[in-house]
Coordinates of C-alpha atoms in Angstrom, one line a residue:
M608 CA -20.9 7.0 36.9
T609 CA -23.8 8.2 34.9
A610 CA -24.3 11.7 33.4
I611 CA -26.6 12.6 36.3
D612 CA -24.3 11.2 39.0
R613 CA -21.5 13.3 37.7
R614 CA -23.7 16.3 38.5
A615 CA -23.8 15.6 42.2
F616 CA -21.8 17.8 44.4
L617 CA -20.4 19.1 47.9
T618 CA -22.0 21.0 50.7
T619 CA -20.3 23.7 52.5
T620 CA -20.9 21.9 55.9
A621 CA -19.0 19.0 54.6
A622 CA -16.1 21.2 53.6
A623 CA -16.1 22.8 56.9
A624 CA -15.9 19.3 58.5
L625 CA -12.5 19.0 57.0
S626 CA -11.0 21.0 60.0
G627 CA -12.4 18.3 62.4
P628 CA -10.6 15.7 64.3
A629 CA -11.1 13.0 61.7
L630 CA -9.1 14.7 59.2
A631 CA -6.4 15.8 61.8
Q632 CA -5.8 12.2 62.8
A633 CA -5.5 11.0 59.1
S634 CA -2.1 10.4 57.4
G635 CA -0.4 13.1 55.4
E636 CA -1.5 11.5 52.0
D637 CA -5.0 10.8 53.3
Q638 CA -5.4 14.5 54.2
K639 CA -4.1 15.5 50.9
L640 CA -6.7 13.3 49.1
R641 CA -9.6 14.4 51.3
V642 CA -8.8 18.1 50.5
L643 CA -8.6 17.2 46.8
L644 CA -11.7 15.3 46.6
D645 CA -13.5 18.2 48.2
A646 CA -12.0 20.7 45.9
I647 CA -13.1 18.7 43.0
Y648 CA -16.5 18.5 44.3
E649 CA -16.7 22.2 44.8
E650 CA -15.4 22.7 41.1
N651 CA -18.1 20.4 39.9
L652 CA -20.7 22.1 42.0
A653 CA -19.8 25.5 40.6
A654 CA -20.4 24.3 37.1
S655 CA -23.8 22.6 37.7
P656 CA -26.6 24.9 39.2
E657 CA -29.1 21.8 38.5
A658 CA -26.9 19.7 40.8
V659 CA -27.2 22.5 43.4
T660 CA -31.0 22.2 43.1
R661 CA -31.2 18.3 43.2
L662 CA -29.2 18.4 46.4
G663 CA -31.4 20.9 48.1
L664 CA -28.5 23.5 48.3
D665 CA -30.1 26.3 46.2
K666 CA -30.5 28.7 49.1
G667 CA -28.3 31.2 51.1
A668 CA -24.9 31.5 49.5
R669 CA -25.8 29.3 46.6
A670 CA -29.4 30.9 45.8
A671 CA -28.2 32.3 42.6
A672 CA -28.0 28.8 41.3
K673 CA -31.8 28.4 41.4
S674 CA -32.2 30.9 38.5
K675 CA -29.8 29.0 36.1
L676 CA -29.9 25.6 34.2
D677 CA -26.8 23.6 33.2
G678 CA -25.4 24.9 30.0
S679 CA -25.1 22.5 27.0
S680 CA -23.1 24.4 24.4
A681 CA -20.0 23.2 22.7
A682 CA -18.1 25.5 24.9
D683 CA -19.8 23.9 28.1
I684 CA -18.8 20.7 26.9
A685 CA -15.1 21.9 26.3
E686 CA -15.1 23.3 29.9
D687 CA -16.4 20.0 31.3
R688 CA -13.5 18.1 29.6
A689 CA -10.9 20.6 30.6
R690 CA -12.0 20.5 34.2
N691 CA -11.8 16.7 34.2
A692 CA -8.4 16.7 32.6
A693 CA -7.1 19.1 35.3
Q694 CA -8.7 17.0 38.0
L695 CA -7.1 13.9 36.5
K696 CA -3.8 15.2 36.7
R697 CA -4.1 16.1 40.5
L698 CA -5.5 12.7 41.3
E699 CA -2.7 11.0 39.5
A700 CA -0.2 13.0 41.7
I701 CA -1.5 11.3 44.9
D702 CA 0.6 8.4 46.1
G703 CA -1.7 5.4 46.3
A704 CA 0.7 3.3 48.3
K705 CA 0.6 5.9 51.1
L706 CA -3.2 5.8 51.6
S707 CA -5.0 4.0 54.2
P708 CA -7.4 1.2 53.0
R709 CA -10.5 3.4 53.1
S710 CA -8.7 6.3 51.4
R711 CA -7.4 4.1 48.7
S712 CA -10.9 3.0 47.9
D713 CA -12.0 6.5 47.5
W714 CA -9.0 7.3 45.4
E715 CA -9.3 4.5 43.1
T716 CA -13.1 5.1 42.7
V717 CA -12.6 8.7 41.7
L718 CA -9.7 8.0 39.6
F719 CA -11.4 5.4 37.6
T720 CA -14.2 8.0 36.7
A721 CA -11.7 10.8 35.7
R722 CA -9.6 8.3 33.6
T723 CA -12.8 6.8 31.8
N724 CA -14.0 10.3 31.4
A725 CA -10.7 11.3 29.7
E726 CA -11.0 8.1 27.5
G727 CA -14.4 9.1 26.2
T728 CA -13.4 12.4 24.9
R729 CA -11.8 10.9 22.0
F730 CA -15.0 10.3 20.3
G731 CA -16.0 14.0 20.1
Y732 CA -19.8 13.6 19.6
G733 CA -22.9 13.0 21.9
D734 CA -22.2 13.8 25.6
A735 CA -18.9 15.2 27.0
F736 CA -17.3 11.8 27.9
G737 CA -18.5 9.2 25.3
Q738 CA -21.4 7.8 27.4
E739 CA -24.2 8.4 25.2
P740 CA -23.9 9.0 21.4
Y741 CA -26.9 11.4 20.8
V742 CA -27.4 14.9 22.2
V743 CA -31.2 14.6 21.6
S744 CA -33.3 11.5 21.4
Q745 CA -36.5 10.0 23.1
L746 CA -34.5 10.0 26.4
N747 CA -31.9 12.7 26.0
G748 CA -32.2 16.4 25.7
A749 CA -33.5 19.4 27.6
Y750 CA -36.9 19.2 26.0
R751 CA -37.2 15.7 27.6
D752 CA -35.8 16.3 31.1
K753 CA -36.0 20.0 31.9
P754 CA -39.9 20.0 32.2
D755 CA -39.7 17.2 34.9
F756 CA -36.8 18.8 36.7
L757 CA -38.8 22.2 36.8
G758 CA -41.9 20.5 38.0
T759 CA -40.4 18.0 40.6
Q760 CA -36.9 19.5 41.7
H761 CA -37.5 23.2 41.7
T762 CA -39.4 24.1 44.7
I763 CA -41.5 27.1 45.1
E764 CA -42.1 28.7 48.5
T765 CA -41.5 32.3 47.9
R766 CA -41.7 35.0 45.3
A767 CA -37.9 34.6 44.7
D768 CA -38.5 31.0 43.9
A769 CA -41.3 31.7 41.4
D770 CA -39.0 34.5 39.7
A771 CA -36.2 32.0 39.7
Y772 CA -38.5 29.5 38.0
L773 CA -39.2 32.0 35.2
S774 CA -35.5 32.6 34.7
R775 CA -35.0 29.0 34.3
L776 CA -37.8 28.8 31.9
E777 CA -36.1 31.4 29.7
A778 CA -32.9 29.3 30.1
Y779 CA -34.7 26.3 29.0
A780 CA -35.2 27.9 25.5
Q781 CA -31.5 28.7 25.3
V782 CA -30.3 25.2 26.4
M783 CA -32.7 23.8 23.7
D784 CA -30.9 26.0 21.1
Q785 CA -27.4 24.9 22.3
E786 CA -28.4 21.2 22.0
T787 CA -30.0 21.8 18.6
E788 CA -26.7 23.2 17.4
R789 CA -24.7 20.4 18.8
A790 CA -27.0 17.9 17.3
R791 CA -26.6 19.6 13.9
A792 CA -22.8 19.5 14.0
D793 CA -23.0 15.8 15.1
A794 CA -25.2 15.0 12.1
G795 CA -22.6 16.5 9.9
R796 CA -20.3 13.9 11.1
G797 CA -22.8 11.2 10.5
V798 CA -24.1 10.8 14.1
V799 CA -27.7 10.7 13.4
P800 CA -30.2 8.6 15.6
P801 CA -32.0 5.8 13.9
D802 CA -35.2 6.6 12.3
F803 CA -37.4 5.1 14.9
I804 CA -35.8 7.2 17.6
I805 CA -36.2 10.2 15.6
A806 CA -39.9 9.4 15.2
K807 CA -40.4 8.9 18.8
A808 CA -38.5 12.1 19.8
L809 CA -40.6 14.1 17.5
T810 CA -43.8 12.7 18.9
Q811 CA -42.7 13.8 22.3
M812 CA -41.4 17.2 21.3
R813 CA -44.7 18.0 19.4
A814 CA -46.7 16.8 22.5
L815 CA -45.0 19.6 24.4
K816 CA -46.6 22.2 22.1
V817 CA -49.9 22.8 23.7
D818 CA -52.1 25.8 24.8
P819 CA -50.0 27.9 27.2
A820 CA -52.9 27.7 29.7
T821 CA -52.6 23.9 29.9
S822 CA -48.7 23.6 29.4
P823 CA -47.1 21.8 32.5
L824 CA -44.3 24.4 32.2
V825 CA -46.8 27.1 32.9
R826 CA -49.1 25.4 35.2
S827 CA -46.2 24.3 37.6
V828 CA -45.3 27.8 38.5
A829 CA -48.9 29.3 38.4
D830 CA -50.5 26.5 40.5
R831 CA -47.8 26.2 43.0
A832 CA -47.5 30.1 43.4
K833 CA -51.2 30.2 43.9
E834 CA -51.1 27.4 46.4
K835 CA -48.5 29.4 48.5
G836 CA -50.5 32.6 48.1
L837 CA -47.8 34.6 46.3
A838 CA -49.1 37.5 44.6
G839 CA -48.0 38.2 41.0
E840 CA -48.9 37.5 37.4
W841 CA -47.2 34.2 37.4
E842 CA -49.3 32.4 34.8
A843 CA -49.3 35.4 32.3
R844 CA -45.4 35.7 32.7
A845 CA -44.8 32.1 32.4
A846 CA -47.2 31.9 29.4
G847 CA -45.3 34.8 27.8
I848 CA -42.0 33.0 28.0
Y849 CA -43.4 29.6 26.9
S850 CA -45.0 31.3 23.8
G851 CA -42.4 33.7 22.8
K852 CA -39.3 31.6 23.7
V853 CA -39.7 28.1 24.6
V854 CA -42.0 27.0 21.6
P855 CA -39.9 28.8 19.1
A856 CA -36.8 26.9 20.4
L857 CA -38.7 23.5 20.4
D858 CA -39.8 24.4 16.7
R859 CA -36.3 24.9 15.8
Q860 CA -35.3 21.5 17.3
I861 CA -38.3 19.9 15.6
A862 CA -37.3 21.3 12.3
L863 CA -33.8 19.8 12.6
F864 CA -35.2 16.5 13.5
E865 CA -37.6 16.7 10.6
G866 CA -34.8 17.4 8.3
L867 CA -32.8 14.5 9.5
Q868 CA -35.7 12.0 9.3
P869 CA -35.3 11.3 5.5
K870 CA -31.5 10.7 6.0
A871 CA -31.8 8.4 9.0
T872 CA -31.0 4.7 8.9
H873 CA -33.0 2.1 10.5
E874 CA -29.8 0.5 11.8
A875 CA -30.2 0.4 15.6
G876 CA -26.5 -0.1 17.0
C877 CA -23.9 2.4 17.6
W878 CA -21.4 0.2 15.6
R879 CA -22.3 2.4 12.6
L880 CA -21.2 5.6 14.1
P881 CA -17.5 7.0 13.8
E882 CA -15.4 4.7 15.9
G883 CA -18.6 2.9 16.8
E884 CA -17.0 -0.4 17.9
A885 CA -14.6 1.5 20.1
F886 CA -17.3 3.6 21.5
Y887 CA -19.3 0.5 22.6
R888 CA -16.2 -1.1 24.2
H889 CA -15.7 2.2 26.0
A890 CA -19.3 2.3 27.1
L891 CA -19.2 -1.4 28.5
K892 CA -16.1 -0.5 30.5
N893 CA -17.6 2.6 31.9
M894 CA -21.0 1.0 32.6
T895 CA -20.0 -2.4 34.0
T896 CA -16.8 -1.2 35.6
T897 CA -15.2 -4.5 34.4
T898 CA -12.9 -5.6 31.5
L899 CA -15.6 -8.0 30.1
S900 CA -15.9 -8.1 26.4
A901 CA -19.0 -7.9 24.3
D902 CA -18.8 -11.6 23.5
E903 CA -18.3 -12.4 27.2
V904 CA -21.2 -10.3 28.2
H905 CA -23.4 -11.8 25.6
Q906 CA -22.5 -15.3 26.6
L907 CA -23.1 -14.5 30.3
G908 CA -26.6 -13.3 29.4
L909 CA -27.4 -16.6 27.7
E910 CA -26.2 -18.8 30.4
T911 CA -27.9 -16.7 33.1
A912 CA -31.2 -16.8 31.2
K913 CA -31.0 -20.6 30.7
S914 CA -30.6 -21.1 34.6
L915 CA -33.3 -18.6 35.5
S916 CA -35.8 -20.1 33.0
A917 CA -35.4 -23.5 34.7
R918 CA -36.7 -22.2 37.9
A919 CA -39.6 -20.2 36.2
D920 CA -40.5 -23.4 34.4
T921 CA -41.0 -25.1 37.7
I922 CA -43.1 -22.5 39.1
L923 CA -45.2 -22.2 36.0
K924 CA -45.9 -25.8 35.9
A925 CA -46.9 -25.9 39.5
Q926 CA -49.4 -23.1 38.8
G927 CA -50.9 -25.1 35.8
Y928 CA -48.9 -23.2 33.0
S929 CA -47.3 -25.9 31.1
K930 CA -47.7 -25.3 27.3
G931 CA -45.2 -23.3 25.3
T932 CA -41.7 -22.0 26.1
V933 CA -41.1 -20.1 29.4
G934 CA -41.2 -16.9 27.5
E935 CA -44.5 -17.8 25.8
R936 CA -46.1 -18.7 29.2
I937 CA -44.9 -15.6 30.9
A938 CA -46.2 -13.5 27.9
A939 CA -49.6 -15.2 28.3
L940 CA -49.6 -14.4 32.0
F941 CA -49.0 -10.8 31.3
K942 CA -52.3 -10.7 29.4
E943 CA -54.5 -12.5 31.9
P944 CA -57.2 -9.8 32.9
K945 CA -57.5 -11.2 36.4
Y946 CA -53.9 -9.9 37.2
L947 CA -54.4 -6.5 35.6
Y948 CA -55.4 -3.2 37.0
P949 CA -58.0 -1.3 34.8
N950 CA -56.5 1.3 32.6
T951 CA -58.0 4.1 34.4
D952 CA -56.6 6.9 36.6
E953 CA -58.6 5.6 39.6
A954 CA -57.2 2.1 39.3
K955 CA -53.8 3.5 38.9
E956 CA -54.1 5.4 42.2
R957 CA -55.1 2.1 43.8
L958 CA -52.0 0.5 42.2
I959 CA -49.8 3.0 44.0
A960 CA -51.6 2.4 47.3
D961 CA -50.8 -1.3 46.8
L962 CA -47.1 -0.6 46.3
N963 CA -47.0 1.4 49.5
K964 CA -48.3 -1.7 51.2
Y965 CA -45.3 -3.6 50.0
V966 CA -42.8 -1.0 51.5
D967 CA -44.7 -1.2 54.7
A968 CA -44.5 -4.9 54.9
I969 CA -40.7 -5.1 54.3
R970 CA -39.7 -2.1 56.2
P971 CA -40.0 -4.0 59.8
R972 CA -37.9 -6.8 58.3
L973 CA -34.8 -4.8 57.3
P974 CA -33.0 -5.2 60.8
E975 CA -32.5 -8.8 59.9
A976 CA -30.2 -7.9 57.1
F977 CA -28.9 -4.4 57.8
G978 CA -27.2 -3.0 60.8
Q979 CA -27.7 0.7 59.6
L980 CA -30.9 1.8 58.0
P981 CA -31.9 5.0 56.0
K982 CA -33.3 7.9 57.7
A983 CA -34.9 9.8 54.9
P984 CA -38.4 8.6 53.6
V985 CA -39.3 7.2 50.2
E986 CA -42.5 8.2 48.3
I987 CA -44.0 6.6 45.4
R988 CA -45.2 8.7 42.6
R989 CA -46.6 8.3 39.0
V990 CA -44.3 9.4 36.2
P991 CA -45.7 12.6 34.8
K992 CA -47.9 11.8 31.8
F993 CA -46.3 14.0 29.3
I994 CA -43.0 12.0 29.5
E995 CA -44.5 8.5 30.2
A996 CA -44.3 7.5 26.5
G997 CA -40.5 7.3 26.3
A998 CA -39.7 6.9 30.1
P999 CA -38.7 3.6 31.8
G1000 CA -41.1 1.5 33.8
G1001 CA -39.7 2.6 36.9
Y1002 CA -36.8 4.9 38.3
Y1003 CA -35.7 6.5 41.4
N1004 CA -34.7 10.1 42.5
R1005 CA -32.5 10.4 45.7
P1006 CA -33.6 12.7 48.6
A1007 CA -32.4 16.2 49.0
L1008 CA -29.5 16.6 51.5
D1009 CA -31.4 19.1 53.7
G1010 CA -34.2 16.7 54.0
S1011 CA -36.6 18.9 52.0
R1012 CA -37.5 16.3 49.6
P1013 CA -37.8 12.6 50.1
G1014 CA -36.5 9.7 47.9
I1015 CA -38.9 9.2 45.1
Y1016 CA -39.9 5.9 43.4
W1017 CA -41.4 6.8 40.1
I1018 CA -43.6 4.1 38.4
N1019 CA -44.8 4.5 34.7
L1020 CA -48.4 3.9 34.5
R1021 CA -48.9 4.6 30.7
D1022 CA -50.5 1.3 30.2
S1023 CA -51.7 -0.9 33.2
A1024 CA -51.0 -4.0 30.9
E1025 CA -47.3 -3.4 31.6
N1026 CA -47.8 -3.8 35.4
P1027 CA -49.7 -7.1 36.3
T1028 CA -50.0 -7.6 40.0
W1029 CA -47.4 -10.4 40.1
T1030 CA -44.7 -8.0 38.9
L1031 CA -45.1 -5.1 41.3
K1032 CA -43.6 -6.5 44.4
T1033 CA -40.2 -7.0 42.7
L1034 CA -40.2 -3.6 41.0
T1035 CA -41.1 -2.1 44.3
Y1036 CA -38.2 -3.8 46.3
H1037 CA -35.8 -2.7 43.4
E1038 CA -36.7 0.9 43.3
S1039 CA -37.2 1.5 47.0
I1040 CA -36.3 -0.9 50.0
P1041 CA -34.1 -2.7 50.2
G1042 CA -33.0 -1.5 46.6
H1043 CA -32.3 1.9 45.4
H1044 CA -33.6 4.0 48.2
L1045 CA -31.8 2.1 50.9
Q1046 CA -28.4 1.9 49.0
R1047 CA -28.3 5.5 47.9
T1048 CA -29.7 7.0 51.0
L1049 CA -27.3 5.0 53.3
Q1050 CA -24.5 6.3 51.0
Q1051 CA -25.7 9.9 51.2
E1052 CA -26.2 9.8 54.9
G1053 CA -22.8 8.3 55.6
D1054 CA -19.5 9.9 56.7
A1055 CA -17.4 9.6 53.4
P1056 CA -16.3 12.6 51.5
M1057 CA -19.3 14.3 49.6
L1058 CA -17.8 13.5 46.4
R1059 CA -18.3 9.8 47.2
R1060 CA -21.5 10.1 49.2
T1061 CA -23.4 11.3 46.2
A1062 CA -21.5 9.6 43.3
G1063 CA -23.0 6.6 41.5
F1064 CA -22.0 3.7 39.4
P1065 CA -24.6 1.7 37.5
A1066 CA -23.0 -1.7 38.0
F1067 CA -22.8 -1.0 41.7
A1068 CA -26.2 0.7 42.1
E1069 CA -28.2 -1.3 39.7
G1070 CA -26.4 -4.4 40.6
W1071 CA -27.5 -3.8 44.1
A1072 CA -31.1 -3.2 43.2
L1073 CA -31.3 -6.4 41.3
Y1074 CA -29.5 -8.3 44.1
S1075 CA -32.0 -6.8 46.5
E1076 CA -34.9 -8.4 44.5
Q1077 CA -33.3 -11.8 45.4
L1078 CA -32.5 -10.6 49.0
A1079 CA -36.3 -9.9 49.4
L1080 CA -36.9 -13.6 48.2
E1081 CA -34.3 -14.9 50.9
M1082 CA -36.0 -12.7 53.6
G1083 CA -39.3 -14.4 53.0
M1084 CA -41.2 -11.6 51.2
Y1085 CA -42.6 -14.1 48.5
E1086 CA -43.6 -16.9 51.0
G1087 CA -47.0 -18.1 49.9
D1088 CA -46.8 -16.1 46.7
P1089 CA -45.4 -18.2 43.9
L1090 CA -46.4 -15.8 41.2
G1091 CA -44.7 -13.1 43.0
E1092 CA -41.6 -15.2 43.0
L1093 CA -42.2 -15.6 39.3
G1094 CA -42.3 -11.9 39.0
M1095 CA -38.8 -11.7 40.6
L1096 CA -37.6 -14.4 38.2
Q1097 CA -39.1 -12.6 35.2
A1098 CA -37.4 -9.3 36.3
A1099 CA -34.1 -11.3 36.5
L1100 CA -34.7 -12.9 33.1
F1101 CA -35.4 -9.3 31.8
R1102 CA -31.9 -8.3 33.0
A1103 CA -30.3 -11.3 31.6
A1104 CA -31.9 -10.7 28.2
R1105 CA -30.5 -7.1 28.4
L1106 CA -27.1 -8.5 28.3
V1107 CA -28.0 -10.6 25.2
V1108 CA -29.8 -7.7 23.3
D1109 CA -27.7 -4.9 24.1
T1110 CA -24.5 -6.6 23.0
G1111 CA -26.5 -8.0 20.1
L1112 CA -27.6 -4.4 18.9
H1113 CA -24.1 -2.7 19.4
A1114 CA -21.5 -5.6 18.9
K1115 CA -23.3 -8.2 16.7
R1116 CA -25.1 -5.7 14.6
W1117 CA -28.7 -6.9 15.2
S1118 CA -31.8 -5.0 14.0
R1119 CA -34.3 -3.4 16.4
E1120 CA -36.7 -5.9 15.4
K1121 CA -34.5 -9.0 16.3
A1122 CA -33.7 -7.5 19.6
I1123 CA -37.3 -7.0 20.5
E1124 CA -38.2 -10.5 19.4
T1125 CA -35.3 -12.0 21.4
M1126 CA -36.2 -10.1 24.7
V1127 CA -39.8 -11.2 24.4
A1128 CA -38.7 -14.8 23.7
I1129 CA -36.4 -14.8 26.7
D1130 CA -38.5 -13.1 29.4
G1131 CA -42.0 -12.9 28.1
S1132 CA -42.2 -9.1 28.1
P1133 CA -45.0 -7.4 26.4
V1134 CA -43.9 -6.2 23.0
S1135 CA -44.8 -2.5 23.9
S1136 CA -42.5 -2.8 26.9
A1137 CA -39.6 -4.6 25.1
T1138 CA -39.9 -1.9 22.3
T1139 CA -39.5 0.9 24.8
E1140 CA -36.5 -1.0 26.5
I1141 CA -34.8 -1.8 23.0
E1142 CA -35.1 1.8 22.0
R1143 CA -33.7 2.9 25.2
Y1144 CA -30.6 0.6 24.8
C1145 CA -30.0 2.1 21.2
V1146 CA -29.4 5.5 22.8
R1147 CA -27.7 4.4 25.9
P1148 CA -25.2 1.8 24.9
A1149 CA -24.1 -0.7 27.7
Q1150 CA -26.1 0.9 30.5
A1151 CA -28.5 -2.1 30.5
C1152 CA -25.6 -4.4 30.9
S1153 CA -24.8 -2.9 34.3
Y1154 CA -27.7 -4.5 36.1
M1155 CA -27.0 -8.2 35.7
V1156 CA -23.2 -7.9 35.7
G1157 CA -23.5 -6.0 38.9
K1158 CA -26.0 -8.5 40.5
L1159 CA -23.8 -11.5 39.8
T1160 CA -20.7 -9.7 41.2
W1161 CA -22.7 -8.9 44.5
L1162 CA -23.7 -12.4 44.7
R1163 CA -20.1 -13.8 44.1
L1164 CA -18.5 -11.4 46.7
R1165 CA -21.2 -12.4 49.3
E1166 CA -20.5 -16.0 48.6
K1167 CA -16.6 -15.4 48.9
A1168 CA -17.1 -13.6 52.3
K1169 CA -19.3 -16.6 53.5
A1170 CA -16.8 -19.1 52.3
A1171 CA -14.0 -17.2 53.9
L1172 CA -15.6 -16.3 57.4
G1173 CA -17.7 -19.5 57.9
P1174 CA -19.6 -19.3 61.2
R1175 CA -18.2 -15.7 61.7
F1176 CA -20.1 -14.4 58.5
D1177 CA -22.7 -11.8 59.5
L1178 CA -24.9 -10.7 56.7
R1179 CA -25.7 -7.4 58.5
K1180 CA -22.0 -6.6 58.9
F1181 CA -21.4 -7.6 55.3
H1182 CA -24.0 -5.2 54.0
D1183 CA -22.9 -2.3 56.2
A1184 CA -19.3 -2.9 54.9
V1185 CA -20.1 -2.8 51.3
L1186 CA -22.7 0.0 51.4
L1187 CA -21.6 2.7 53.8
G1188 CA -18.4 3.6 51.9
G1189 CA -20.4 4.7 48.9
A1190 CA -20.8 3.4 45.2
M1191 CA -17.7 2.4 43.5
P1192 CA -16.4 0.3 40.4
L1193 CA -16.7 -3.4 41.0
T1194 CA -13.2 -3.8 40.8
V1195 CA -12.8 -1.5 43.8
L1196 CA -15.6 -3.3 45.6
E1197 CA -13.7 -6.5 45.5
G1198 CA -10.9 -4.9 47.5
V1199 CA -13.5 -3.8 50.1
V1200 CA -14.8 -7.2 50.5
D1201 CA -11.2 -8.5 50.9
R1202 CA -10.5 -6.0 53.6
H1203 CA -13.8 -6.9 55.3
I1204 CA -13.0 -10.5 55.4
A1205 CA -9.4 -9.7 56.9
A1206 CA -10.9 -7.4 59.6
S1207 CA -13.5 -10.1 60.5
K1208 CA -10.9 -12.6 61.0
A1209 CA -8.8 -10.5 63.1

């Protein structure tokens, strides 16, 4: 489960539903588990005001959360760990043998998270549970994510909402100072990001320091309050907090990183950190939810890349591209002007309009593969300019539980050369439908306990999104579009390359440069894009491995069901069976598929 997913929590309406007929008809141990899961969710909700906002619950009895941010002090980390330990003890008291099949899946899923969390506390640096080694980097830290959170998640409809924004703006400065102190303490243990990570983080930190009148942090509340006709000195008050508190806190963080820069090494992998090899083994287990070793993952990447390259070679030759390796030919295709949008804001708006056309084209085809479809809509938006330098090429935010905010597919348009036309169908299917939006929204709109409806596991969710790219091919969405299919293959090669370079960085002690060179050679990524990706893997070990490990598991389990059921196999029923129960470790998913097979035979 990712750090963000661990901040997703229970609604009071779901808690009230516990007294309904479904719970009354459940077995004693099922009832005990359901009450426990909802209690855990409530405990986590109380600890994360940001999760309350992300779920659209920061109103009514929970309105006070809208004025707060999640704490990030050493004491907050200790509380997170203590809460997890207490929850693990209660989960282990459940008798799994007495649970119904559905409840057992829920129990095994939550137990996996609590246990891996507990295992991750041994390292004592980075985040609370040994998922990410650095408190602050080009991707981690309040300086990086809170402006986006305040601008896209914190709604402003009333004066109280605007006041709450200002309170959060003050808290933003405090959280940055908390993270600065934790980063300083970690540095004392030898946990310092590589020099190139520090350099990029400093570039982004310094970019936040602008005139208050143009700061996104100030403009966000000032412009939105004006749009809503909310009387008040919102711009002046926000500018005062920004200049008097946020900038000084940012300066203190910049000063720390400037002081660390001369001491930083160029070594990229986490192997060099305290218990670094154990840290990576834990990260692989946590992110892939398997027992695969680094060597096994590395070899899987090489073998998968070889198979995908053979198909890509066939398409490239048919299109007249026959000289050079597959990676070299794809790299050349990335540079062909006829496949590039101009690097202007106007052209980028046209690009987003084209992405919407891809969504509109596949939407009516979904009933061919799914029995149940999501109700919440999905919107496509550009990654905010002030974070695009270090942000991934595309990502997704789930919709609010109350329907106040749609699912959002964010695309990074920092450089149009990274998004040639032949790559965009695949990215869109991955991030929207039938990828992330369909999977996460179906999960959220289901009838599972809320702890399960909003939790996430990278290997399940990212594996599904990558599987969805191939599913779109099987549904005929690339028919007559061989370069579009090549885009799908390039994306898959990209994920296969991730298995190779992530394990290369953290287990085989590769340099940043060797990892970049290897990724470009395998999938033809532009060097700028490959560089951003490799630097991401340096600060989020093993997360990139979850995609292809997950996809290959989804494909294997589908084939397992097909072989077992023969003519009784129904793709729509298969997808509903594996999606509606919520995200889970891949080992637990195997059991769900086995039960689906047994039920379909009955």
